[in-house]
Coordinates of C-alpha atoms in Angstrom, one line a residue:
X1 CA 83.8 20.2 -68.7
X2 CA 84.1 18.8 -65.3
X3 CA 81.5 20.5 -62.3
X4 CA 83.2 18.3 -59.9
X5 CA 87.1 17.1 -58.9
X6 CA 87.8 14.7 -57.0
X7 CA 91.3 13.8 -55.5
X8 CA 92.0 10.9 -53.9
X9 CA 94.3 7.9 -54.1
X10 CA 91.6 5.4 -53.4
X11 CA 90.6 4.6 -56.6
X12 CA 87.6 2.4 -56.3
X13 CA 86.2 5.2 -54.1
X14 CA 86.7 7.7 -56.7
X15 CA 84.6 5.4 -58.9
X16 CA 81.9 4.7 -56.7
X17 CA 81.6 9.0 -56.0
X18 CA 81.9 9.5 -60.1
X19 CA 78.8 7.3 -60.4
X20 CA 77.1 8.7 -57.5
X21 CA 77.2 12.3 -58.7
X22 CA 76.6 11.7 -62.3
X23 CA 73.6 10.1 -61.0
X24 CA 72.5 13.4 -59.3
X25 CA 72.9 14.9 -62.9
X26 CA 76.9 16.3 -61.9
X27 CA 80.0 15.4 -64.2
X28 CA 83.1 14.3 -62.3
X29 CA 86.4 13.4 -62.8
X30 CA 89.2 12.2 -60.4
X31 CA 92.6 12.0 -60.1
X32 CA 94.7 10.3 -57.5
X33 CA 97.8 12.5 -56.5
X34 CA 98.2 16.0 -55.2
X35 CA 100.0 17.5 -57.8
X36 CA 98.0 15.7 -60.6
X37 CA 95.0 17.4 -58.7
X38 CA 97.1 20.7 -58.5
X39 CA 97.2 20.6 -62.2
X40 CA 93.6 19.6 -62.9
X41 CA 92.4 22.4 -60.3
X42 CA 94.4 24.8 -62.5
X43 CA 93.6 24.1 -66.1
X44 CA 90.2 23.4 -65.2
X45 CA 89.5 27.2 -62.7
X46 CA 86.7 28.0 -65.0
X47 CA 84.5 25.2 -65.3
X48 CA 85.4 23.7 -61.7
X49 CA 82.2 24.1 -59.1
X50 CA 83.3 21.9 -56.5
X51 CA 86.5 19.9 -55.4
X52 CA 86.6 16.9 -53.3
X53 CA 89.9 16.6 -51.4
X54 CA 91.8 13.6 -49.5
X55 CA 93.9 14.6 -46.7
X56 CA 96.0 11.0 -47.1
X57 CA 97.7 11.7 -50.6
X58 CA 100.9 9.8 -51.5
X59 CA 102.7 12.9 -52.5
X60 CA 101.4 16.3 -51.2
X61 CA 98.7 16.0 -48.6
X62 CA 95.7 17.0 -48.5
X63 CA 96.1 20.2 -46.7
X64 CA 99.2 21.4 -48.9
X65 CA 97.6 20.8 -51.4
X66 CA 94.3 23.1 -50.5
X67 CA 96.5 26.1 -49.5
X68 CA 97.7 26.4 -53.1
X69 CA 94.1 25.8 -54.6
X70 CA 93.4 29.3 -52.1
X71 CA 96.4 31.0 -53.7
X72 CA 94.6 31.2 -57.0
X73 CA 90.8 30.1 -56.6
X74 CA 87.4 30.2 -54.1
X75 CA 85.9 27.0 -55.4
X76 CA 84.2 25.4 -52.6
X77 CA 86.6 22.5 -51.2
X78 CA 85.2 19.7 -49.6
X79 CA 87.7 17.7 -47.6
X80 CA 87.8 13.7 -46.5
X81 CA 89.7 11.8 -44.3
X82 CA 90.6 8.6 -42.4
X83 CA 91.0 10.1 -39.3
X84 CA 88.3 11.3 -37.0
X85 CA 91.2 13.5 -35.2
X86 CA 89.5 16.8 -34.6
X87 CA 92.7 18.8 -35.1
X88 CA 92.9 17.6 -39.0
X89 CA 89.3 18.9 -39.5
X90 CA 90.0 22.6 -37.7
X91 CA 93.4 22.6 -39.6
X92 CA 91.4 22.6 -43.0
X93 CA 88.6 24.8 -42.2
X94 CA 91.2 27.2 -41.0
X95 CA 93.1 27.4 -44.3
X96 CA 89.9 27.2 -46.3
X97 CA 87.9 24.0 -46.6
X98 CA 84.4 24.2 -47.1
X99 CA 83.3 21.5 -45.5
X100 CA 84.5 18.3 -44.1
X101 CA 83.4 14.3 -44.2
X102 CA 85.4 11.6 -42.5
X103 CA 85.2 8.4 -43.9
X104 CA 83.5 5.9 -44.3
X105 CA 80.5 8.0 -44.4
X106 CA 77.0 7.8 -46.1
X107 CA 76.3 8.3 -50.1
X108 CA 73.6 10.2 -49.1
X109 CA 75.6 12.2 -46.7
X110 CA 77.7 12.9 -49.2
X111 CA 75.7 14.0 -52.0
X112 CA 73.6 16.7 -49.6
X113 CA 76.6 18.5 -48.7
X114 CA 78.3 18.2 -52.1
X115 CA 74.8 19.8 -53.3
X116 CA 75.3 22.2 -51.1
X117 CA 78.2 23.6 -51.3
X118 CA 77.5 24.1 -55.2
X119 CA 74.3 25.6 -54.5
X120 CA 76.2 28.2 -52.1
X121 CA 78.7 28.8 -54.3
X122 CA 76.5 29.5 -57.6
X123 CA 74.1 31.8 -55.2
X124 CA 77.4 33.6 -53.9
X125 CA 79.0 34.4 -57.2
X126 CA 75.6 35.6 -58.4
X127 CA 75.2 37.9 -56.0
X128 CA 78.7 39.6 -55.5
X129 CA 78.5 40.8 -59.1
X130 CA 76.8 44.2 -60.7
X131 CA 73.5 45.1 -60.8
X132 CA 74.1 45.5 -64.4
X133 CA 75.3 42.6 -66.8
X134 CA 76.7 43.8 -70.3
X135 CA 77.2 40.8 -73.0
X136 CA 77.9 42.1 -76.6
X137 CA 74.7 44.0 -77.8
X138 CA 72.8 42.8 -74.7
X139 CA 72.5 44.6 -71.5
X140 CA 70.2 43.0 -68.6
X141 CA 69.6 45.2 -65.7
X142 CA 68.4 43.3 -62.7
X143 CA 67.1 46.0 -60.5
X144 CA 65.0 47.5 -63.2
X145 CA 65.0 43.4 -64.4
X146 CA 64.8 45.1 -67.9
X147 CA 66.9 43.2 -70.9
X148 CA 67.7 45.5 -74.0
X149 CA 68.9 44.3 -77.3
X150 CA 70.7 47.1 -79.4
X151 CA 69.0 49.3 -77.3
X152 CA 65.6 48.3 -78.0
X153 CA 63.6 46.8 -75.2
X154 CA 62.8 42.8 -75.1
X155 CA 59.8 42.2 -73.8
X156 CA 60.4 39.5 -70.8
X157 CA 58.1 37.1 -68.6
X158 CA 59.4 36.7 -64.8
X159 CA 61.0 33.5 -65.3
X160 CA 62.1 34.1 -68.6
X161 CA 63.7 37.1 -66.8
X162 CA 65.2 35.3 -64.0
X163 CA 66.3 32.5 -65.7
X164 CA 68.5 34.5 -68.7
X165 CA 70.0 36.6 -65.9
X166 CA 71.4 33.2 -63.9
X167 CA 72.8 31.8 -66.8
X168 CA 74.4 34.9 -68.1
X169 CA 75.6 36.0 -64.6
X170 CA 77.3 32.5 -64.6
X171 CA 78.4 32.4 -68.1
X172 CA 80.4 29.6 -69.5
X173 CA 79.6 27.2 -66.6
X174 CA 77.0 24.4 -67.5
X175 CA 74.0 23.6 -65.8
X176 CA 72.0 20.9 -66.1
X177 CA 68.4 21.1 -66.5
X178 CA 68.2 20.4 -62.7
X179 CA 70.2 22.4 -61.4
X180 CA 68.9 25.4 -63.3
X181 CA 65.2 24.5 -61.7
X182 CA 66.9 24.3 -58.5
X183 CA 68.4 28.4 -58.7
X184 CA 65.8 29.7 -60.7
X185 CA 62.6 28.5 -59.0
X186 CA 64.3 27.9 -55.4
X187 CA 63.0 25.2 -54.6
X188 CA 63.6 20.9 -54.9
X189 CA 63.3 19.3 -58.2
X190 CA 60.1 19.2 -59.4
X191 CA 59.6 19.7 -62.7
X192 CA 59.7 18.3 -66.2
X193 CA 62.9 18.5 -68.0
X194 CA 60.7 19.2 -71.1
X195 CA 59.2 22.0 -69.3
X196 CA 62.9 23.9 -68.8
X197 CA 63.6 23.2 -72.4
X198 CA 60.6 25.1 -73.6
X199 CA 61.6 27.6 -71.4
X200 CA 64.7 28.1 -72.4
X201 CA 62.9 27.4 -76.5
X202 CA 60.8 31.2 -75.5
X203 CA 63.3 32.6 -74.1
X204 CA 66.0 31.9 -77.6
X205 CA 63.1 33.5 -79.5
X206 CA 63.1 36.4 -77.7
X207 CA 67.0 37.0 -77.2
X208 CA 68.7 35.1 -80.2
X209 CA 69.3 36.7 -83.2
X210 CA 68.7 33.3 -84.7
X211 CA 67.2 30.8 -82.8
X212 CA 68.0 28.0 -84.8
X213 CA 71.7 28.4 -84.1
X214 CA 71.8 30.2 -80.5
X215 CA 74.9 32.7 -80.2
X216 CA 73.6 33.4 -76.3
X217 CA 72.3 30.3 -74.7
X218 CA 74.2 27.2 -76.0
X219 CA 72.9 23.0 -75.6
X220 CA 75.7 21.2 -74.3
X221 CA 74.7 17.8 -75.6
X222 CA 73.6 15.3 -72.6
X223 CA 74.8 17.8 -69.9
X224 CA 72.5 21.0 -70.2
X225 CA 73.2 24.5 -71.1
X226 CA 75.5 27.2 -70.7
X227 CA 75.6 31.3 -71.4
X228 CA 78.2 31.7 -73.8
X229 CA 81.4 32.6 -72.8
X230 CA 82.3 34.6 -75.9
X231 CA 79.1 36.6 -75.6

């Protein structure tokens, strides 16, 4: 599962922005067509947080390619380019980019608005959904931030609360350990990774009708966790 794409035909760029983000804890992939990143933006709607775009493509260009990405998804579009022509950059914000970067441009630069972007979008999709989260035999109220099981009431601290409520409002996207510090306790990365996975130990205890083999909150081996989709 991919949180990034990234579609450009410069293919030692590609590699250096794979290793970049996978560095910041991100997975990334790239491709280096328009319609092989048509394809990829399709089959992958799901688990897709963030696409990185070329304008120069050798088939479709960049901005043909981002107005069929709107006709099906909101995931938050990043756009490069060559040219420092400001026409290009109104012409994508107009039919939906995000955010644009010309190049060459900074690593660092690069990584603080590809962070956030994601950021916006996770805190976005949380908050245009219901009050009221039903998953199987669970139901998690957040204005009463209540969680019953069966209909018997599970006893919750406010983490605990607030971090089994972002997951399961995002279900079936994976977060790394980071960037579930990052929306659950607002603020930069501070903590000890060993600290989230005891978290998220409590929390199974309290939630999983075996803990040992989690049915809500599943380990994604060397990425992080995810809500289950199925739940």
């Amino acid at each position: 599962m991919n949180d990034i794409l990234i579609i450009d035909d410069d293919k030692e760029l590609c590699s250096l922005m794979i290793k970049c983000v996978e560095q910041e804890g991100l997975k990334a992939s790239a491709v280096h067509s328009g319609c092989s990143g048509l394809l990829m933006a399709d089959n992958n709607r799901d688990s897709c947080s963030l696409i990185i775009l070329d304008v120069m493509l050798p088939d479709l260009d960049g901005f043909q390619v981002l107005r069929k990405i709107r006709e099906k998804s909101n995931v938050p579009v990043l756009m490069l380019t060559a040219r420092s022509n400001e026409e290009d950059k109104v012409m994508g914000l107009r039919i939906g980019a995000d955010d644009y970067l010309t190049k060459p441009f900074s690593i660092n630069e690069l990584l603080a608005r590809v962070n956030s972007l994601i950021r916006r979008y996770t805190t976005l999709n949380a908050s245009a959904d219901a009050d009221i989260l039903t998953l199987g035999s669970m139901t998690i109220d957040k204005g009463n931030r209540t969680v019953t099981i069966s209909g018997e009431l599970t006893e919750l601290t406010g983490k605990e609360f607030d971090l089994l409520e972002f997951l399961a409002r995002n279900k079936g996207r994976v977060y790394t350990k980071k960037q579930i510090y990052t929306q659950v306790w607002e603020e930069d990365y501070a903590f000890d990774d060993s600290n989230i996975m005891s978290f998220i130990s409590k929390l199974r205890k309290k939630i999983e009708p075996d803990p040992e083999h989690p049915h809500y909150i599943l380990t994604v081996r060397g990425v992080g966790y995810r809500f289950n989709k199925e739940a």
